[in-house]
Amino acid sequence: MRAKRWFTDTPVADEELHQVLEAGRWTGSARNRQPWRFVVVRSHAVRQQLASLGAYAGHLATAPVVIALGVEEDAGGEDAQFDAGRAAQNMMLAAHLQGLGSCPASFFPAANADRAGHLCGLTPPWRVRTAISLGYPTPPPPGTSAIPTGRLPLTQLVTEISESDR
């Protein structure tokens, strides 16, 4: 599954969106705290404003739907953002299985996360650091990627420690 940042204008069906949200809802979390809330953003104006809050968040403006992840860090503990990332990944996988594209966006610095929460109708202690664009993917325009393509081989990513090493 690859991140998709370009979308058609075709609306996402309610049932497809429901399946994506269910995948997020059923994600495991530390001590089952479920420190998240999902805000579905269909408003073009709000998606445009969210897109301005992250260095790589522009795709939020053109997606038919954005799902913002509100996280309650105080009650969720130190692993609340990790758990929210798990929920985001599950929702992105569920989208992929339905033929939808998605891509996460992060809101930094903290003032941008606070602004994103305000735009999504959430107040402290809820904070929105992440949102997911969602829609039917279209190929990117030629020459638009500034990010290197390809993946590192496992030999560069994996180290193994066996009993004989101890």
Tab-separated table of C-alpha atoms in Angstrom:
chain	number	residue	atom	x	y	z
A	1	MET	CA	0.000	0.000	0.000
A	2	ARG	CA	1.453	3.343	-1.036
A	3	ALA	CA	0.402	6.793	0.042
A	4	LYS	CA	-1.861	8.499	-2.502
A	5	ARG	CA	-1.867	12.292	-2.610
A	6	TRP	CA	-3.949	12.960	-5.745
A	7	PHE	CA	-7.654	12.204	-5.976
A	8	THR	CA	-10.571	12.312	-8.375
A	9	ASP	CA	-13.632	14.420	-7.557
A	10	THR	CA	-15.734	11.296	-7.006
A	11	PRO	CA	-17.329	11.374	-3.535
A	12	VAL	CA	-16.515	8.583	-1.078
A	13	ALA	CA	-19.615	6.489	-0.419
A	14	ASP	CA	-20.958	6.547	3.133
A	15	GLU	CA	-20.598	2.756	3.457
A	16	GLU	CA	-16.948	2.885	2.385
A	17	LEU	CA	-16.261	5.663	4.865
A	18	HIS	CA	-18.075	3.683	7.560
A	19	GLN	CA	-15.823	0.664	6.917
A	20	VAL	CA	-12.725	2.855	7.202
A	21	LEU	CA	-13.943	4.355	10.473
A	22	GLU	CA	-14.812	0.906	11.856
A	23	ALA	CA	-11.251	-0.228	11.146
A	24	GLY	CA	-10.048	2.701	13.238
A	25	ARG	CA	-12.539	2.002	16.007
A	26	TRP	CA	-11.441	-1.619	16.339
A	27	THR	CA	-7.735	-0.794	16.526
A	28	GLY	CA	-6.042	-1.980	19.688
A	29	SER	CA	-4.743	0.585	22.156
A	30	ALA	CA	-2.693	0.475	25.333
A	31	ARG	CA	-4.948	-0.659	28.176
A	32	ASN	CA	-7.880	-0.279	25.737
A	33	ARG	CA	-7.968	3.472	26.402
A	34	GLN	CA	-8.984	4.309	22.831
A	35	PRO	CA	-7.536	7.824	23.199
A	36	TRP	CA	-8.894	8.997	19.854
A	37	ARG	CA	-11.880	10.605	18.228
A	38	PHE	CA	-12.361	10.728	14.465
A	39	VAL	CA	-13.630	13.902	12.826
A	40	VAL	CA	-14.893	13.496	9.256
A	41	VAL	CA	-14.245	16.679	7.284
A	42	ARG	CA	-16.124	17.099	4.011
A	43	SER	CA	-16.118	20.901	4.072
A	44	HIS	CA	-13.892	22.252	1.296
A	45	ALA	CA	-13.101	25.388	3.311
A	46	VAL	CA	-11.971	23.420	6.369
A	47	ARG	CA	-9.922	20.985	4.255
A	48	GLN	CA	-8.179	23.999	2.649
A	49	GLN	CA	-7.333	25.437	6.063
A	50	LEU	CA	-6.072	22.098	7.378
A	51	ALA	CA	-3.864	21.763	4.296
A	52	SER	CA	-2.079	24.973	5.281
A	53	LEU	CA	-1.095	23.650	8.734
A	54	GLY	CA	1.542	21.124	7.696
A	55	ALA	CA	4.618	21.236	5.480
A	56	TYR	CA	3.358	18.199	3.524
A	57	ALA	CA	-0.389	18.516	4.122
A	58	GLY	CA	-1.418	19.994	0.754
A	59	HIS	CA	-3.185	16.779	-0.294
A	60	LEU	CA	-5.845	17.402	2.361
A	61	ALA	CA	-7.234	20.251	0.245
A	62	THR	CA	-7.986	18.079	-2.773
A	63	ALA	CA	-9.286	14.918	-1.113
A	64	PRO	CA	-13.069	14.474	-1.037
A	65	VAL	CA	-12.865	13.473	2.642
A	66	VAL	CA	-10.387	14.073	5.447
A	67	ILE	CA	-10.397	12.149	8.710
A	68	ALA	CA	-8.782	14.123	11.522
A	69	LEU	CA	-7.579	12.149	14.525
A	70	GLY	CA	-8.239	13.886	17.810
A	71	VAL	CA	-6.057	12.466	20.570
A	72	GLU	CA	-6.438	12.975	24.295
A	73	GLU	CA	-2.809	12.762	25.323
A	74	ASP	CA	-3.469	13.321	29.042
A	75	ALA	CA	-5.801	10.347	29.510
A	76	GLY	CA	-4.174	8.291	26.751
A	77	GLY	CA	-0.774	8.273	28.383
A	78	GLU	CA	2.657	8.391	26.804
A	79	ASP	CA	1.615	5.961	24.095
A	80	ALA	CA	-1.505	7.889	22.971
A	81	GLN	CA	0.091	9.218	19.768
A	82	PHE	CA	1.484	5.750	18.994
A	83	ASP	CA	-2.000	4.296	19.409
A	84	ALA	CA	-3.435	6.998	17.148
A	85	GLY	CA	-0.835	6.039	14.540
A	86	ARG	CA	-2.013	2.439	14.768
A	87	ALA	CA	-5.598	3.586	14.184
A	88	ALA	CA	-4.507	5.726	11.226
A	89	GLN	CA	-2.653	2.817	9.628
A	90	ASN	CA	-5.641	0.498	10.097
A	91	MET	CA	-7.946	3.050	8.469
A	92	MET	CA	-5.525	3.498	5.574
A	93	LEU	CA	-5.362	-0.284	5.045
A	94	ALA	CA	-9.171	-0.512	5.132
A	95	ALA	CA	-9.346	2.283	2.553
A	96	HIS	CA	-6.865	0.473	0.321
A	97	LEU	CA	-8.927	-2.728	0.466
A	98	GLN	CA	-11.896	-0.765	-0.903
A	99	GLY	CA	-9.930	0.783	-3.751
A	100	LEU	CA	-9.548	4.138	-1.999
A	101	GLY	CA	-6.313	6.053	-1.680
A	102	SER	CA	-5.115	7.764	1.478
A	103	CYS	CA	-2.198	9.673	2.914
A	104	PRO	CA	-1.439	10.924	6.432
A	105	ALA	CA	-0.527	14.522	7.198
A	106	SER	CA	1.064	15.841	10.385
A	107	PHE	CA	0.425	19.213	11.973
A	108	PHE	CA	3.481	20.832	13.563
A	109	PRO	CA	4.444	22.921	15.505
A	110	ALA	CA	2.071	22.612	18.457
A	111	ALA	CA	0.226	25.808	17.490
A	112	ASN	CA	-0.735	24.173	14.179
A	113	ALA	CA	-2.030	21.095	15.993
A	114	ASP	CA	-4.095	23.350	18.247
A	115	ARG	CA	-5.452	25.233	15.206
A	116	ALA	CA	-6.338	21.913	13.518
A	117	GLY	CA	-8.226	20.842	16.629
A	118	HIS	CA	-10.124	24.132	16.686
A	119	LEU	CA	-11.034	23.767	12.984
A	120	CYS	CA	-12.326	20.267	13.744
A	121	GLY	CA	-14.435	21.424	16.670
A	122	LEU	CA	-12.263	19.806	19.346
A	123	THR	CA	-11.108	21.559	22.486
A	124	PRO	CA	-8.332	20.706	24.960
A	125	PRO	CA	-7.395	18.179	26.131
A	126	TRP	CA	-8.050	16.910	22.587
A	127	ARG	CA	-5.352	17.732	20.035
A	128	VAL	CA	-5.194	16.994	16.296
A	129	ARG	CA	-1.667	16.205	15.140
A	130	THR	CA	-2.670	13.908	12.279
A	131	ALA	CA	-5.244	13.821	9.503
A	132	ILE	CA	-5.772	11.374	6.650
A	133	SER	CA	-6.816	12.339	3.138
A	134	LEU	CA	-9.214	9.851	1.591
A	135	GLY	CA	-10.580	9.412	-1.911
A	136	TYR	CA	-10.337	7.634	-5.225
A	137	PRO	CA	-6.732	7.944	-6.386
A	138	THR	CA	-5.581	9.424	-9.646
A	139	PRO	CA	-2.005	9.332	-10.976
A	140	PRO	CA	0.183	12.233	-9.853
A	141	PRO	CA	1.090	14.907	-12.356
A	142	PRO	CA	4.478	14.218	-13.977
A	143	GLY	CA	7.466	15.501	-12.048
A	144	THR	CA	5.541	16.320	-8.851
A	145	SER	CA	7.410	14.179	-6.303
A	146	ALA	CA	10.226	15.787	-4.362
A	147	ILE	CA	10.667	12.636	-2.300
A	148	PRO	CA	12.964	9.801	-3.396
A	149	THR	CA	11.163	6.667	-4.504
A	150	GLY	CA	11.989	3.083	-3.696
A	151	ARG	CA	12.517	1.274	-0.432
A	152	LEU	CA	15.657	0.361	1.470
A	153	PRO	CA	16.506	-3.348	1.301
A	154	LEU	CA	15.952	-5.451	4.403
A	155	THR	CA	19.705	-5.857	4.759
A	156	GLN	CA	19.879	-2.168	5.659
A	157	LEU	CA	16.865	-2.229	7.968
A	158	VAL	CA	17.168	-5.439	9.986
A	159	THR	CA	19.649	-6.497	12.644
A	160	GLU	CA	19.261	-9.869	14.323
A	161	ILE	CA	20.554	-10.934	17.702
A	162	SER	CA	20.626	-14.684	18.242
A	163	GLU	CA	21.507	-16.867	21.214
A	164	SER	CA	24.982	-17.473	19.796
A	165	ASP	CA	25.653	-13.702	19.963
A	166	ARG	CA	25.342	-13.632	23.759
